[in-house]
Coordinates of C-alpha atoms in Angstrom, one line a residue:
M832 CA 375.0 72.1 227.3
H833 CA 373.2 75.2 226.2
S834 CA 375.2 77.7 224.2
Q835 CA 375.9 80.7 226.5
I836 CA 376.4 83.1 223.5
V837 CA 374.4 82.9 220.3
G838 CA 375.9 85.1 217.5
L839 CA 373.7 86.2 214.7
G840 CA 374.7 88.1 211.6
Y841 CA 377.2 88.1 208.8
C842 CA 379.6 85.2 208.3
G843 CA 381.9 85.1 205.3
W844 CA 385.2 83.7 204.0
D845 CA 388.1 86.1 204.0
Y846 CA 391.0 86.2 201.6
L847 CA 393.9 88.1 203.2
C848 CA 397.2 89.3 202.0
V849 CA 400.0 91.4 203.5
L850 CA 401.4 94.0 201.2
P851 CA 404.4 96.5 201.4
S852 CA 401.8 99.2 200.7
I853 CA 398.1 99.2 199.6
P854 CA 398.2 100.2 195.9
I855 CA 396.1 102.6 194.0
D856 CA 396.3 102.2 190.3
D857 CA 399.6 100.2 190.8
K858 CA 400.9 96.7 191.4
V859 CA 402.7 95.2 194.4
K860 CA 404.0 91.7 195.2
I861 CA 402.2 89.8 198.0
I862 CA 404.4 89.2 201.1
Q863 CA 402.0 86.7 202.8
S864 CA 398.5 85.4 202.2
M865 CA 395.9 83.2 203.9
E866 CA 392.2 82.3 204.0
Q867 CA 389.9 82.0 207.0
G868 CA 386.4 82.7 208.2
G869 CA 385.3 86.3 209.0
G870 CA 382.4 88.6 209.7
P871 CA 381.7 90.8 212.7
S872 CA 379.4 88.7 214.8
A873 CA 381.0 85.5 213.4
T874 CA 384.5 86.4 214.6
A875 CA 383.1 87.7 217.9
T876 CA 381.5 84.4 218.5
F877 CA 384.7 82.6 217.4
A878 CA 386.7 84.7 219.9
A879 CA 384.3 83.9 222.8
A880 CA 384.5 80.2 221.9
K881 CA 388.3 80.3 221.9
L882 CA 388.0 81.7 225.4
G883 CA 386.0 78.6 226.4
I884 CA 382.5 79.9 226.3
P885 CA 379.9 77.5 224.7
C886 CA 378.7 79.3 221.6
A887 CA 376.4 78.9 218.6
F888 CA 376.0 80.9 215.4
A889 CA 373.0 81.8 213.2
G890 CA 373.5 83.0 209.7
V891 CA 373.4 82.0 206.0
V892 CA 375.9 80.6 203.5
G893 CA 375.8 79.2 200.0
D894 CA 376.3 75.5 199.2
D895 CA 379.7 76.4 197.6
S896 CA 383.3 75.7 198.8
P897 CA 383.5 79.0 200.9
G898 CA 380.2 78.1 202.6
N899 CA 381.5 74.7 203.6
Q900 CA 384.7 76.2 204.8
I901 CA 382.8 78.8 206.9
I902 CA 380.9 76.1 208.6
Q903 CA 383.9 73.8 209.1
S904 CA 385.8 76.6 210.7
F905 CA 383.1 77.1 213.3
K906 CA 382.9 73.4 214.0
S907 CA 386.7 73.2 214.4
I908 CA 386.4 75.2 217.6
G909 CA 383.1 73.6 218.9
I910 CA 380.6 76.3 217.8
D911 CA 377.1 74.9 217.2
T912 CA 376.3 75.5 213.5
S913 CA 372.8 74.0 213.5
S914 CA 371.3 77.5 213.0
I915 CA 373.4 78.3 209.9
R916 CA 371.1 78.0 206.9
I917 CA 372.6 76.7 203.7
R918 CA 371.2 78.3 200.5
P919 CA 371.4 76.0 197.4
N920 CA 373.0 77.1 194.2
V921 CA 374.3 80.5 195.4
K922 CA 377.6 82.1 196.3
S923 CA 378.6 82.6 199.9
P924 CA 379.6 85.9 201.5
T925 CA 383.3 86.7 200.9
A926 CA 385.8 89.5 201.7
Y927 CA 389.1 90.5 200.3
C928 CA 391.5 92.1 202.9
W929 CA 394.7 94.0 202.2
I930 CA 397.0 94.6 205.1
E931 CA 399.8 97.1 205.1
Q932 CA 403.0 95.4 206.4
Q933 CA 404.5 98.3 208.3
S934 CA 401.4 99.6 210.1
G935 CA 399.1 96.5 210.2
K936 CA 396.2 98.7 209.0
R937 CA 393.9 97.2 206.5
S938 CA 391.4 97.8 203.7
I939 CA 388.5 95.4 203.2
A940 CA 386.1 94.9 200.2
W941 CA 383.2 92.5 201.0
T942 CA 380.1 91.1 199.5
S943 CA 377.1 89.4 201.1
G944 CA 377.1 86.9 198.2
E945 CA 373.8 85.8 196.7
C946 CA 372.3 84.3 199.9
K947 CA 368.7 85.2 200.8
P948 CA 368.7 86.7 204.2
L949 CA 367.8 84.8 207.3
S950 CA 364.1 85.0 208.1
P951 CA 362.5 85.1 211.5
S952 CA 360.8 81.7 210.8
E953 CA 364.3 80.1 210.4
L954 CA 365.5 81.1 213.9
N955 CA 366.0 78.5 216.6
Y956 CA 364.1 80.2 219.4
D957 CA 364.8 77.4 221.9
Q958 CA 368.6 78.0 221.4
I959 CA 368.2 81.7 222.0
R960 CA 366.0 81.1 225.1
G961 CA 368.8 78.9 226.6
A962 CA 371.5 81.5 226.1
R963 CA 372.9 84.2 228.3
I964 CA 373.7 86.6 225.5
L965 CA 372.4 87.1 221.9
H966 CA 375.2 89.0 220.0
L967 CA 374.2 90.9 216.8
D968 CA 376.1 92.9 214.2
G969 CA 373.2 94.6 212.4
H970 CA 373.3 92.2 209.5
Q971 CA 370.4 89.7 208.8
T972 CA 368.4 92.6 210.2
E973 CA 364.8 91.3 210.0
A974 CA 365.8 88.1 211.8
A975 CA 368.0 90.0 214.2
I976 CA 365.0 92.2 215.2
A977 CA 362.8 89.2 215.8
A978 CA 365.6 87.4 217.7
A979 CA 366.3 90.5 219.9
K980 CA 362.6 90.9 220.7
F981 CA 362.3 87.2 221.7
A982 CA 365.5 87.4 223.7
K983 CA 364.3 90.5 225.6
D984 CA 361.0 88.7 226.4
N985 CA 363.0 85.7 227.8
G986 CA 365.6 87.5 229.9
V987 CA 368.4 87.0 227.5
I988 CA 370.9 89.9 227.3
V989 CA 371.1 91.5 223.8
S990 CA 374.4 92.8 222.7
I991 CA 375.2 94.6 219.4
D992 CA 378.3 95.5 217.6
A993 CA 377.3 98.9 216.1
G994 CA 379.7 99.0 213.2
T995 CA 377.5 99.5 210.1
I996 CA 374.5 101.7 209.7
V997 CA 371.9 99.5 208.0
P998 CA 368.1 100.1 207.5
N999 CA 366.2 99.7 210.8
I1000 CA 369.4 99.8 212.9
E1001 CA 367.6 102.2 215.3
Q1002 CA 365.2 99.4 216.2
L1003 CA 368.1 97.1 217.0
L1004 CA 369.9 99.8 219.1
E1005 CA 366.7 100.3 221.1
L1006 CA 366.3 96.6 221.8
A1007 CA 369.9 96.0 222.8
D1008 CA 371.0 95.9 226.4
I1009 CA 374.7 96.4 225.5
V1010 CA 375.7 98.6 222.6
I1011 CA 379.4 99.1 221.7
A1012 CA 379.9 101.2 218.6
S1013 CA 383.0 101.8 216.5
E1014 CA 384.3 105.3 216.4
K1015 CA 383.1 105.8 212.8
F1016 CA 379.6 104.5 213.6
A1017 CA 379.4 106.8 216.7
R1018 CA 380.5 109.8 214.7
N1019 CA 378.0 109.1 211.8
F1020 CA 375.0 108.0 213.9
C1021 CA 375.4 110.2 217.0
G1022 CA 376.8 113.2 215.1
T1023 CA 379.8 113.7 217.5
D1024 CA 383.5 112.8 217.8
D1025 CA 383.1 112.7 221.6
P1026 CA 382.9 109.1 222.8
V1027 CA 381.4 110.3 226.1
A1028 CA 378.5 112.1 224.4
A1029 CA 378.0 109.2 221.9
S1030 CA 377.9 106.6 224.6
K1031 CA 375.3 108.6 226.6
K1032 CA 373.2 109.2 223.5
L1033 CA 373.2 105.5 222.8
F1034 CA 372.4 104.7 226.4
A1035 CA 369.3 106.9 226.2
M1036 CA 367.9 104.7 223.4
G1037 CA 365.7 102.2 225.3
E1038 CA 366.6 100.3 228.5
K1039 CA 370.4 99.7 228.6
R1040 CA 373.0 98.0 230.8
F1041 CA 376.1 99.4 229.1
T1042 CA 377.1 101.4 226.1
G1043 CA 380.6 102.2 224.7
V1044 CA 382.8 103.3 221.8
T1045 CA 385.9 101.5 220.6
L1046 CA 388.7 103.9 219.6
G1047 CA 391.2 101.6 218.0
A1048 CA 394.8 102.2 219.3
R1049 CA 393.4 104.9 221.6
G1050 CA 391.5 102.4 223.7
S1051 CA 387.7 102.3 224.5
F1052 CA 385.1 104.2 226.5
G1053 CA 382.1 102.9 228.4
F1054 CA 379.1 104.1 230.3
D1055 CA 376.6 102.2 232.5
G1056 CA 374.1 105.0 233.2
A1057 CA 376.0 106.2 236.3
N1058 CA 379.7 105.6 235.8
E1059 CA 382.1 106.4 233.0
Y1060 CA 384.9 104.0 232.1
F1061 CA 388.1 104.2 230.0
Q1062 CA 390.4 101.4 229.0
D1063 CA 393.7 102.1 227.3
S1064 CA 394.8 99.8 224.5
F1065 CA 397.7 97.3 225.2
T1066 CA 401.0 97.8 223.4
V1067 CA 401.9 94.8 221.1
D1068 CA 403.7 94.3 217.9
V1069 CA 400.9 94.8 215.4
V1070 CA 400.8 92.6 212.4
D1071 CA 397.2 92.9 211.3
T1072 CA 394.2 94.8 212.8
T1073 CA 391.6 92.9 210.8
G1074 CA 388.9 91.7 213.3
A1075 CA 390.2 93.6 216.3
G1076 CA 386.9 95.3 216.9
D1077 CA 385.0 92.0 216.4
T1078 CA 387.3 90.3 218.9
Y1079 CA 386.7 93.1 221.4
H1080 CA 382.9 92.5 221.2
G1081 CA 383.3 88.7 221.6
A1082 CA 385.6 89.0 224.5
F1083 CA 383.3 91.6 226.2
A1084 CA 380.4 89.2 225.7
A1085 CA 382.5 86.4 227.2
A1086 CA 383.4 88.6 230.2
T1087 CA 379.7 89.4 230.7
V1088 CA 379.0 85.6 230.8
L1089 CA 381.7 85.4 233.4
N1090 CA 380.1 88.2 235.4
L1091 CA 383.1 90.5 235.3
P1092 CA 382.6 94.1 236.4
Y1093 CA 382.5 96.5 233.4
Q1094 CA 386.1 97.9 233.9
D1095 CA 387.5 94.4 234.1
A1096 CA 385.4 93.4 231.1
M1097 CA 386.8 96.2 229.0
R1098 CA 390.4 95.3 230.1
F1099 CA 389.7 91.6 229.2
A1100 CA 388.3 92.6 225.8
S1101 CA 391.1 95.1 225.1
A1102 CA 393.8 92.5 225.9
T1103 CA 392.1 89.8 223.7
A1104 CA 391.9 92.3 220.8
A1105 CA 395.6 93.2 221.3
L1106 CA 396.7 89.6 221.1
K1107 CA 394.6 89.1 218.0
C1108 CA 396.6 91.9 216.3
T1109 CA 399.9 90.0 216.7
K1110 CA 399.1 87.6 213.9
L1111 CA 397.7 87.8 210.3
G1112 CA 394.0 87.3 210.0
G1113 CA 391.0 88.0 212.2
R1114 CA 391.2 84.7 214.1
T1115 CA 394.8 83.4 213.9
G1116 CA 396.0 85.3 217.0
L1117 CA 392.9 84.8 219.2
P1118 CA 394.0 83.6 222.6
D1119 CA 392.6 80.9 224.8
M1120 CA 391.9 81.7 228.4
E1121 CA 395.3 80.6 229.7
T1122 CA 397.2 82.7 227.2
L1123 CA 395.0 85.7 227.9
N1124 CA 395.4 85.4 231.7
Q1125 CA 399.2 85.1 231.3
F1126 CA 399.2 88.3 229.1
L1127 CA 397.1 90.2 231.7
E1128 CA 399.4 89.1 234.5
L1129 CA 402.4 90.4 232.5
N1130 CA 400.6 93.7 231.6
P1131 CA 399.0 95.0 234.7

């Protein structure tokens, strides 16, 4: 079966710990800790796979223990890892995440490791051609641009999580059909705190289907060129917000594969992200489709 969603970008190994408070020039005792895979497009792809969508991921890891764990984590949920390139004798991308117990808010320090970036010549173009959606996060930029151009030429929807301003991000934004930006990215790139204005500015960059801005606990805004959409966030007991935005993107991509209308897709994505926040880690709380549907029925 063809992968319906191909994620391309940063994949890393996360070290997470829950703290009573995040210290500055101080010490605190860890309340809880864990390790798991992370990365914007990587976790988005993982979320979509958990919802039952056939997925693949393209990226780079080292031939170290974290690199192996990154790949095995993808494989554990059925994600095709044949497009992940393993670099010999280098360190894999990693991240260290501190989560404040009371609020669930987090601070993250990350590194791309020592891996040479993915090159256009290393892409599996047949895999991309067979997909419905190519989902990017701005990382692996040269390969991402080549993949996006190829996807556009072959009728594949290009989606981007606009979370980090990287060199040549404008080119990716112009190529993308779906652009959903974080509030911080929208403010810095579009020069406005207004999600309506930011979404419309992003929509004007090339041919678009949908643009939007995620606003954390305040919900999300969307625009399809004619209609404006707003989706409130769901109220849950928040343990950890790590990966909530990544999850939103993955669930929105899954909803697009399922041909849901935009308002329903935003509700679907918001609920998936909310459920993720009820557990420690970017992936622990990700729901399957049955769990998500039960939550949506209970929270109309």
